[in-house]
Amino acid sequence: MTSERIRRHIAGLFGVAVLGLIATVTPSLAGVATDVRAGVTDADQVAVGAGVLAQVGSGSRWFFNPNVEVAVGDHRDAVSMNGDFHYDLAKGPGPAFWVGGGPALMVIDREVGGNETDVGLNVLTGVGKKSGQVRPFAQLRGTVADENQVTIAGGVRF
């Protein structure tokens, strides 16, 4: 990896860390939570990110979960910005199960071949704890784009 790529990785990881820190120390709004996440992609990358979870409407089982992830690998690195929505399938107590999707914007930096910006569509499913100050979750997301990608991630919501 070149020193320029290393600097960009550090800057991206720093940005995600700052976003996560800001999200955890700001007063929470009713129905709004923040999350931090980490995972792996099918492109042999390790990903870290942060997002916000907001209920759409009062009493609705629809949620808006925009998030940003930085993925670092041997042959390519990527930053993805995702505008995901999901629908909670499980009513009542117990874990939440959801399905959803949304637009994705990926900026891909290849070791060979340069940079590329790709627009895609996410399809996702997940499971997580519904209540409490710290709520763990796991999610599987497929991104349909010029370069399809599958991400398996876990994280916590605050």
Short mmCIF file of N, CA and C in Angstrom, two decimals:
data_model
loop_
_atom_site.label_atom_id
_atom_site.label_comp_id
_atom_site.label_asym_id
_atom_site.label_seq_id
_atom_site.Cartn_x
_atom_site.Cartn_y
_atom_site.Cartn_z
N MET A 1 0.84 -1.18 0.00
CA MET A 1 0.00 0.00 0.00
C MET A 1 0.88 1.24 0.00
N THR A 2 0.47 2.23 -0.77
CA THR A 2 1.23 3.48 -0.82
C THR A 2 0.92 4.32 0.41
N SER A 3 1.80 5.27 0.69
CA SER A 3 1.58 6.14 1.84
C SER A 3 0.32 6.99 1.67
N GLU A 4 -0.01 7.35 0.43
CA GLU A 4 -1.24 8.12 0.18
C GLU A 4 -2.46 7.29 0.54
N ARG A 5 -2.48 6.02 0.17
CA ARG A 5 -3.62 5.16 0.51
C ARG A 5 -3.72 4.97 2.01
N ILE A 6 -2.59 4.83 2.68
CA ILE A 6 -2.60 4.67 4.13
C ILE A 6 -3.17 5.92 4.79
N ARG A 7 -2.77 7.10 4.31
CA ARG A 7 -3.31 8.35 4.86
C ARG A 7 -4.82 8.43 4.66
N ARG A 8 -5.30 8.03 3.49
CA ARG A 8 -6.74 8.06 3.24
C ARG A 8 -7.48 7.09 4.15
N HIS A 9 -6.91 5.91 4.40
CA HIS A 9 -7.53 4.94 5.30
C HIS A 9 -7.62 5.50 6.71
N ILE A 10 -6.54 6.08 7.16
CA ILE A 10 -6.53 6.64 8.50
C ILE A 10 -7.55 7.77 8.61
N ALA A 11 -7.61 8.63 7.59
CA ALA A 11 -8.59 9.73 7.60
C ALA A 11 -10.01 9.18 7.61
N GLY A 12 -10.29 8.15 6.82
CA GLY A 12 -11.62 7.56 6.79
C GLY A 12 -11.99 6.92 8.12
N LEU A 13 -11.07 6.16 8.70
CA LEU A 13 -11.33 5.53 9.99
C LEU A 13 -11.50 6.58 11.09
N PHE A 14 -10.71 7.65 11.02
CA PHE A 14 -10.85 8.73 11.98
C PHE A 14 -12.23 9.37 11.86
N GLY A 15 -12.69 9.59 10.62
CA GLY A 15 -14.01 10.18 10.41
C GLY A 15 -15.12 9.31 10.98
N VAL A 16 -15.02 8.00 10.77
CA VAL A 16 -16.04 7.09 11.31
C VAL A 16 -15.98 7.09 12.84
N ALA A 17 -14.77 7.11 13.40
CA ALA A 17 -14.64 7.14 14.86
C ALA A 17 -15.24 8.41 15.45
N VAL A 18 -14.99 9.55 14.80
CA VAL A 18 -15.55 10.81 15.28
C VAL A 18 -17.07 10.79 15.18
N LEU A 19 -17.60 10.29 14.06
CA LEU A 19 -19.05 10.17 13.91
C LEU A 19 -19.64 9.31 15.02
N GLY A 20 -19.01 8.18 15.32
CA GLY A 20 -19.49 7.31 16.39
C GLY A 20 -19.42 7.98 17.75
N LEU A 21 -18.34 8.72 18.01
CA LEU A 21 -18.19 9.42 19.27
C LEU A 21 -19.25 10.50 19.43
N ILE A 22 -19.45 11.29 18.38
CA ILE A 22 -20.47 12.34 18.42
C ILE A 22 -21.84 11.72 18.65
N ALA A 23 -22.10 10.64 17.96
CA ALA A 23 -23.41 10.00 18.06
C ALA A 23 -23.67 9.47 19.47
N THR A 24 -22.65 9.01 20.16
CA THR A 24 -22.87 8.42 21.47
C THR A 24 -22.94 9.46 22.58
N VAL A 25 -22.40 10.67 22.37
CA VAL A 25 -22.42 11.67 23.44
C VAL A 25 -23.51 12.71 23.25
N THR A 26 -24.13 12.78 22.08
CA THR A 26 -25.22 13.74 21.91
C THR A 26 -26.47 13.23 22.59
N PRO A 27 -27.30 14.13 23.09
CA PRO A 27 -28.54 13.67 23.73
C PRO A 27 -29.40 12.95 22.70
N SER A 28 -29.97 11.84 23.12
CA SER A 28 -30.79 11.09 22.17
C SER A 28 -32.15 11.73 22.01
N LEU A 29 -32.65 11.72 20.79
CA LEU A 29 -33.98 12.22 20.49
C LEU A 29 -34.96 11.06 20.57
N ALA A 30 -36.20 11.35 20.82
CA ALA A 30 -37.21 10.29 20.90
C ALA A 30 -37.25 9.51 19.60
N GLY A 31 -37.09 8.19 19.69
CA GLY A 31 -37.19 7.35 18.51
C GLY A 31 -35.96 7.35 17.63
N VAL A 32 -34.85 7.97 18.07
CA VAL A 32 -33.63 8.01 17.26
C VAL A 32 -32.50 7.36 18.05
N ALA A 33 -31.78 6.46 17.42
CA ALA A 33 -30.63 5.80 18.04
C ALA A 33 -29.44 5.90 17.08
N THR A 34 -28.26 5.71 17.62
CA THR A 34 -27.05 5.67 16.79
C THR A 34 -26.48 4.25 16.86
N ASP A 35 -25.65 3.92 15.89
CA ASP A 35 -25.00 2.61 15.95
C ASP A 35 -23.57 2.70 15.47
N VAL A 36 -22.78 1.76 15.94
CA VAL A 36 -21.44 1.51 15.42
C VAL A 36 -21.44 0.05 15.00
N ARG A 37 -20.69 -0.26 13.94
CA ARG A 37 -20.72 -1.60 13.37
C ARG A 37 -19.37 -1.98 12.82
N ALA A 38 -19.16 -3.28 12.69
CA ALA A 38 -17.95 -3.82 12.07
C ALA A 38 -18.35 -5.12 11.37
N GLY A 39 -17.63 -5.44 10.31
CA GLY A 39 -17.97 -6.66 9.58
C GLY A 39 -16.94 -7.01 8.54
N VAL A 40 -17.32 -7.92 7.68
CA VAL A 40 -16.47 -8.38 6.58
C VAL A 40 -17.30 -8.38 5.30
N THR A 41 -16.60 -8.26 4.17
CA THR A 41 -17.27 -8.31 2.87
C THR A 41 -16.76 -9.51 2.09
N ASP A 42 -17.49 -9.85 1.03
CA ASP A 42 -17.06 -10.96 0.18
C ASP A 42 -15.87 -10.58 -0.68
N ALA A 43 -15.43 -9.33 -0.64
CA ALA A 43 -14.23 -8.89 -1.35
C ALA A 43 -13.02 -8.94 -0.43
N ASP A 44 -13.09 -9.75 0.63
CA ASP A 44 -12.00 -9.91 1.60
C ASP A 44 -11.59 -8.59 2.23
N GLN A 45 -12.59 -7.81 2.61
CA GLN A 45 -12.33 -6.54 3.28
C GLN A 45 -12.87 -6.58 4.70
N VAL A 46 -12.26 -5.80 5.56
CA VAL A 46 -12.76 -5.57 6.91
C VAL A 46 -13.41 -4.20 6.89
N ALA A 47 -14.64 -4.11 7.42
CA ALA A 47 -15.40 -2.86 7.37
C ALA A 47 -15.75 -2.37 8.77
N VAL A 48 -15.71 -1.05 8.94
CA VAL A 48 -16.19 -0.41 10.17
C VAL A 48 -17.09 0.74 9.75
N GLY A 49 -18.07 1.06 10.59
CA GLY A 49 -18.97 2.13 10.22
C GLY A 49 -19.83 2.60 11.36
N ALA A 50 -20.71 3.53 11.04
CA ALA A 50 -21.64 4.10 12.01
C ALA A 50 -22.90 4.52 11.29
N GLY A 51 -24.00 4.58 12.04
CA GLY A 51 -25.26 4.97 11.43
C GLY A 51 -26.22 5.54 12.45
N VAL A 52 -27.38 5.90 11.96
CA VAL A 52 -28.47 6.43 12.77
C VAL A 52 -29.70 5.59 12.47
N LEU A 53 -30.50 5.31 13.48
CA LEU A 53 -31.74 4.56 13.30
C LEU A 53 -32.89 5.43 13.79
N ALA A 54 -33.82 5.74 12.89
CA ALA A 54 -34.96 6.58 13.24
C ALA A 54 -36.25 5.91 12.80
N GLN A 55 -37.21 5.88 13.69
CA GLN A 55 -38.52 5.33 13.36
C GLN A 55 -39.23 6.27 12.40
N VAL A 56 -39.86 5.70 11.38
CA VAL A 56 -40.61 6.49 10.40
C VAL A 56 -42.07 6.52 10.85
N GLY A 57 -42.51 7.65 11.36
CA GLY A 57 -43.89 7.76 11.84
C GLY A 57 -44.03 7.23 13.25
N SER A 58 -45.09 7.62 13.89
CA SER A 58 -45.36 7.21 15.26
C SER A 58 -45.99 5.82 15.28
N GLY A 59 -45.39 4.92 16.04
CA GLY A 59 -45.94 3.57 16.17
C GLY A 59 -45.72 2.68 14.95
N SER A 60 -44.96 3.14 14.01
CA SER A 60 -44.71 2.39 12.78
C SER A 60 -43.63 1.34 13.00
N ARG A 61 -43.63 0.31 12.18
CA ARG A 61 -42.56 -0.69 12.21
C ARG A 61 -41.54 -0.43 11.10
N TRP A 62 -41.64 0.74 10.44
CA TRP A 62 -40.67 1.16 9.43
C TRP A 62 -39.59 2.01 10.08
N PHE A 63 -38.33 1.79 9.67
CA PHE A 63 -37.20 2.54 10.22
C PHE A 63 -36.29 3.01 9.08
N PHE A 64 -35.70 4.18 9.27
CA PHE A 64 -34.70 4.73 8.36
C PHE A 64 -33.35 4.55 9.05
N ASN A 65 -32.39 3.91 8.37
CA ASN A 65 -31.10 3.59 8.96
C ASN A 65 -29.95 4.00 8.03
N PRO A 66 -29.75 5.33 7.81
CA PRO A 66 -28.62 5.75 6.99
C PRO A 66 -27.31 5.43 7.72
N ASN A 67 -26.29 5.03 6.96
CA ASN A 67 -25.02 4.67 7.58
C ASN A 67 -23.87 4.85 6.60
N VAL A 68 -22.68 4.90 7.15
CA VAL A 68 -21.45 5.03 6.37
C VAL A 68 -20.51 3.94 6.83
N GLU A 69 -19.84 3.29 5.88
CA GLU A 69 -18.87 2.24 6.21
C GLU A 69 -17.59 2.46 5.41
N VAL A 70 -16.47 2.16 6.05
CA VAL A 70 -15.17 2.17 5.39
C VAL A 70 -14.68 0.73 5.39
N ALA A 71 -14.36 0.19 4.21
CA ALA A 71 -13.90 -1.19 4.07
C ALA A 71 -12.49 -1.19 3.51
N VAL A 72 -11.59 -1.92 4.16
CA VAL A 72 -10.18 -1.95 3.78
C VAL A 72 -9.79 -3.38 3.44
N GLY A 73 -9.12 -3.55 2.29
CA GLY A 73 -8.69 -4.88 1.86
C GLY A 73 -7.33 -4.84 1.18
N ASP A 74 -6.85 -6.01 0.75
CA ASP A 74 -5.55 -6.10 0.11
C ASP A 74 -5.50 -5.43 -1.26
N HIS A 75 -6.56 -5.57 -2.06
CA HIS A 75 -6.53 -5.09 -3.43
C HIS A 75 -7.43 -3.90 -3.71
N ARG A 76 -8.35 -3.62 -2.78
CA ARG A 76 -9.21 -2.46 -2.95
C ARG A 76 -9.75 -2.02 -1.61
N ASP A 77 -10.09 -0.76 -1.53
CA ASP A 77 -10.71 -0.18 -0.35
C ASP A 77 -11.97 0.53 -0.83
N ALA A 78 -12.92 0.71 0.07
CA ALA A 78 -14.18 1.34 -0.34
C ALA A 78 -14.80 2.11 0.82
N VAL A 79 -15.50 3.16 0.46
CA VAL A 79 -16.35 3.88 1.39
C VAL A 79 -17.76 3.77 0.82
N SER A 80 -18.70 3.33 1.65
CA SER A 80 -20.09 3.24 1.18
C SER A 80 -20.98 4.10 2.06
N MET A 81 -21.87 4.82 1.39
CA MET A 81 -22.87 5.64 2.06
C MET A 81 -24.22 5.04 1.69
N ASN A 82 -24.99 4.64 2.70
CA ASN A 82 -26.19 3.86 2.48
C ASN A 82 -27.41 4.55 3.08
N GLY A 83 -28.48 4.65 2.31
CA GLY A 83 -29.73 5.24 2.77
C GLY A 83 -30.77 4.15 2.97
N ASP A 84 -30.52 3.26 3.92
CA ASP A 84 -31.35 2.07 4.09
C ASP A 84 -32.63 2.33 4.89
N PHE A 85 -33.70 1.66 4.48
CA PHE A 85 -34.96 1.58 5.22
C PHE A 85 -35.18 0.12 5.53
N HIS A 86 -35.81 -0.17 6.68
CA HIS A 86 -36.19 -1.55 6.94
C HIS A 86 -37.51 -1.62 7.69
N TYR A 87 -38.12 -2.78 7.58
CA TYR A 87 -39.42 -3.05 8.20
C TYR A 87 -39.23 -4.14 9.25
N ASP A 88 -39.62 -3.86 10.49
CA ASP A 88 -39.54 -4.86 11.55
C ASP A 88 -40.67 -5.87 11.40
N LEU A 89 -40.32 -7.14 11.27
CA LEU A 89 -41.30 -8.19 11.09
C LEU A 89 -41.92 -8.64 12.40
N ALA A 90 -41.15 -8.63 13.48
CA ALA A 90 -41.62 -9.17 14.76
C ALA A 90 -42.31 -8.09 15.59
N LYS A 91 -43.51 -8.37 16.00
CA LYS A 91 -44.26 -7.50 16.91
C LYS A 91 -44.09 -8.03 18.33
N GLY A 92 -44.23 -7.16 19.31
CA GLY A 92 -44.20 -7.61 20.70
C GLY A 92 -42.80 -7.80 21.23
N PRO A 93 -42.68 -8.54 22.35
CA PRO A 93 -41.37 -8.72 22.99
C PRO A 93 -40.49 -9.68 22.17
N GLY A 94 -39.26 -9.77 22.59
CA GLY A 94 -38.31 -10.63 21.90
C GLY A 94 -37.48 -9.83 20.91
N PRO A 95 -36.64 -10.50 20.16
CA PRO A 95 -35.76 -9.78 19.23
C PRO A 95 -36.52 -9.22 18.02
N ALA A 96 -35.94 -8.22 17.43
CA ALA A 96 -36.47 -7.65 16.18
C ALA A 96 -35.86 -8.40 15.01
N PHE A 97 -36.67 -8.72 14.02
CA PHE A 97 -36.21 -9.30 12.76
C PHE A 97 -36.67 -8.33 11.68
N TRP A 98 -35.78 -7.96 10.75
CA TRP A 98 -36.17 -6.98 9.75
C TRP A 98 -35.68 -7.36 8.35
N VAL A 99 -36.35 -6.76 7.37
CA VAL A 99 -35.94 -6.83 5.97
C VAL A 99 -36.04 -5.42 5.42
N GLY A 100 -35.21 -5.13 4.44
CA GLY A 100 -35.25 -3.77 3.89
C GLY A 100 -34.32 -3.59 2.73
N GLY A 101 -34.06 -2.33 2.44
CA GLY A 101 -33.17 -1.98 1.35
C GLY A 101 -33.06 -0.47 1.23
N GLY A 102 -32.31 -0.04 0.24
CA GLY A 102 -32.14 1.38 0.02
C GLY A 102 -31.00 1.65 -0.94
N PRO A 103 -30.81 2.92 -1.29
CA PRO A 103 -29.75 3.29 -2.22
C PRO A 103 -28.37 3.23 -1.56
N ALA A 104 -27.36 2.98 -2.39
CA ALA A 104 -25.98 2.94 -1.92
C ALA A 104 -25.10 3.74 -2.88
N LEU A 105 -24.16 4.45 -2.32
CA LEU A 105 -23.13 5.14 -3.10
C LEU A 105 -21.79 4.63 -2.60
N MET A 106 -21.03 3.99 -3.50
CA MET A 106 -19.74 3.42 -3.11
C MET A 106 -18.62 4.12 -3.87
N VAL A 107 -17.59 4.49 -3.13
CA VAL A 107 -16.38 5.03 -3.72
C VAL A 107 -15.31 3.96 -3.53
N ILE A 108 -14.84 3.40 -4.63
CA ILE A 108 -13.92 2.27 -4.60
C ILE A 108 -12.54 2.73 -5.03
N ASP A 109 -11.52 2.40 -4.23
CA ASP A 109 -10.13 2.75 -4.51
C ASP A 109 -9.36 1.45 -4.71
N ARG A 110 -8.98 1.17 -5.96
CA ARG A 110 -8.24 -0.05 -6.27
C ARG A 110 -6.74 0.21 -6.23
N GLU A 111 -6.02 -0.81 -5.80
CA GLU A 111 -4.56 -0.71 -5.82
C GLU A 111 -4.08 -0.60 -7.26
N VAL A 112 -4.73 -1.33 -8.16
CA VAL A 112 -4.43 -1.27 -9.59
C VAL A 112 -5.73 -0.91 -10.31
N GLY A 113 -5.75 0.14 -11.09
CA GLY A 113 -6.93 0.49 -11.85
C GLY A 113 -7.62 1.76 -11.42
N GLY A 114 -7.15 2.40 -10.36
CA GLY A 114 -7.69 3.70 -9.97
C GLY A 114 -8.97 3.65 -9.16
N ASN A 115 -9.61 4.80 -9.11
CA ASN A 115 -10.82 4.99 -8.31
C ASN A 115 -12.06 4.91 -9.17
N GLU A 116 -13.19 4.59 -8.52
CA GLU A 116 -14.46 4.50 -9.22
C GLU A 116 -15.58 4.82 -8.24
N THR A 117 -16.59 5.51 -8.71
CA THR A 117 -17.79 5.75 -7.91
C THR A 117 -18.91 4.92 -8.52
N ASP A 118 -19.62 4.21 -7.67
CA ASP A 118 -20.63 3.27 -8.12
C ASP A 118 -21.92 3.50 -7.34
N VAL A 119 -23.04 3.54 -8.02
CA VAL A 119 -24.35 3.67 -7.38
C VAL A 119 -25.02 2.31 -7.42
N GLY A 120 -25.63 1.92 -6.31
CA GLY A 120 -26.25 0.61 -6.27
C GLY A 120 -27.50 0.59 -5.40
N LEU A 121 -28.01 -0.61 -5.18
CA LEU A 121 -29.19 -0.81 -4.37
C LEU A 121 -28.89 -1.89 -3.33
N ASN A 122 -29.16 -1.59 -2.07
CA ASN A 122 -28.96 -2.55 -0.99
C ASN A 122 -30.23 -3.36 -0.76
N VAL A 123 -30.04 -4.63 -0.43
CA VAL A 123 -31.09 -5.51 0.04
C VAL A 123 -30.55 -6.13 1.32
N LEU A 124 -31.34 -6.07 2.41
CA LEU A 124 -30.77 -6.48 3.70
C LEU A 124 -31.78 -7.20 4.58
N THR A 125 -31.23 -7.91 5.55
CA THR A 125 -32.02 -8.55 6.59
C THR A 125 -31.18 -8.55 7.86
N GLY A 126 -31.86 -8.55 9.01
CA GLY A 126 -31.10 -8.52 10.25
C GLY A 126 -31.91 -8.95 11.44
N VAL A 127 -31.23 -9.01 12.57
CA VAL A 127 -31.83 -9.37 13.84
C VAL A 127 -31.14 -8.54 14.92
N GLY A 128 -31.90 -8.12 15.92
CA GLY A 128 -31.31 -7.34 16.99
C GLY A 128 -32.21 -7.21 18.19
N LYS A 129 -31.64 -6.73 19.25
CA LYS A 129 -32.38 -6.49 20.49
C LYS A 129 -33.22 -5.23 20.33
N LYS A 130 -34.46 -5.27 20.81
CA LYS A 130 -35.38 -4.15 20.62
C LYS A 130 -35.25 -3.05 21.66
N SER A 131 -34.89 -3.39 22.89
CA SER A 131 -34.91 -2.38 23.94
C SER A 131 -33.63 -2.43 24.76
N GLY A 132 -33.43 -1.37 25.54
CA GLY A 132 -32.25 -1.26 26.39
C GLY A 132 -31.35 -0.15 25.91
N GLN A 133 -30.41 0.25 26.76
CA GLN A 133 -29.50 1.32 26.39
C GLN A 133 -28.49 0.88 25.34
N VAL A 134 -28.07 -0.36 25.38
CA VAL A 134 -27.14 -0.92 24.40
C VAL A 134 -27.83 -2.12 23.78
N ARG A 135 -28.03 -2.06 22.46
CA ARG A 135 -28.77 -3.11 21.77
C ARG A 135 -27.92 -3.73 20.65
N PRO A 136 -27.39 -4.93 20.84
CA PRO A 136 -26.60 -5.57 19.79
C PRO A 136 -27.48 -5.96 18.59
N PHE A 137 -26.86 -6.00 17.41
CA PHE A 137 -27.57 -6.44 16.21
C PHE A 137 -26.60 -7.10 15.25
N ALA A 138 -27.15 -7.87 14.32
CA ALA A 138 -26.38 -8.49 13.22
C ALA A 138 -27.17 -8.27 11.94
N GLN A 139 -26.44 -8.07 10.86
CA GLN A 139 -27.12 -7.76 9.59
C GLN A 139 -26.36 -8.35 8.41
N LEU A 140 -27.11 -8.82 7.44
CA LEU A 140 -26.57 -9.31 6.17
C LEU A 140 -27.09 -8.37 5.09
N ARG A 141 -26.17 -7.77 4.32
CA ARG A 141 -26.57 -6.81 3.29
C ARG A 141 -25.89 -7.17 1.97
N GLY A 142 -26.70 -7.23 0.93
CA GLY A 142 -26.17 -7.40 -0.42
C GLY A 142 -26.35 -6.08 -1.17
N THR A 143 -25.31 -5.66 -1.88
CA THR A 143 -25.38 -4.44 -2.68
C THR A 143 -25.31 -4.83 -4.14
N VAL A 144 -26.36 -4.48 -4.88
CA VAL A 144 -26.41 -4.76 -6.32
C VAL A 144 -25.94 -3.49 -7.02
N ALA A 145 -24.80 -3.62 -7.73
CA ALA A 145 -24.17 -2.48 -8.41
C ALA A 145 -23.28 -3.04 -9.51
N ASP A 146 -22.49 -2.17 -10.13
CA ASP A 146 -21.53 -2.66 -11.14
C ASP A 146 -20.63 -3.72 -10.52
N GLU A 147 -20.24 -3.49 -9.26
CA GLU A 147 -19.49 -4.49 -8.51
C GLU A 147 -20.33 -4.90 -7.32
N ASN A 148 -21.06 -6.00 -7.44
CA ASN A 148 -21.90 -6.48 -6.35
C ASN A 148 -21.06 -6.79 -5.12
N GLN A 149 -21.66 -6.64 -3.96
CA GLN A 149 -20.93 -6.88 -2.72
C GLN A 149 -21.88 -7.42 -1.65
N VAL A 150 -21.39 -8.33 -0.83
CA VAL A 150 -22.14 -8.85 0.31
C VAL A 150 -21.35 -8.49 1.56
N THR A 151 -22.07 -7.94 2.56
CA THR A 151 -21.44 -7.56 3.82
C THR A 151 -22.18 -8.23 4.98
N ILE A 152 -21.42 -8.85 5.86
CA ILE A 152 -21.96 -9.40 7.10
C ILE A 152 -21.39 -8.53 8.22
N ALA A 153 -22.29 -7.92 9.01
CA ALA A 153 -21.84 -7.00 10.03
C ALA A 153 -22.59 -7.22 11.33
N GLY A 154 -21.95 -6.82 12.39
CA GLY A 154 -22.56 -6.82 13.71
C GLY A 154 -22.23 -5.50 14.37
N GLY A 155 -23.05 -5.10 15.32
CA GLY A 155 -22.78 -3.84 15.98
C GLY A 155 -23.67 -3.65 17.19
N VAL A 156 -23.64 -2.43 17.70
CA VAL A 156 -24.48 -2.08 18.83
C VAL A 156 -25.16 -0.74 18.55
N ARG A 157 -26.38 -0.62 19.04
CA ARG A 157 -27.13 0.63 18.95
C ARG A 157 -27.23 1.22 20.34
N PHE A 158 -27.20 2.55 20.39
CA PHE A 158 -27.27 3.29 21.66
C PHE A 158 -28.50 4.15 21.68
#
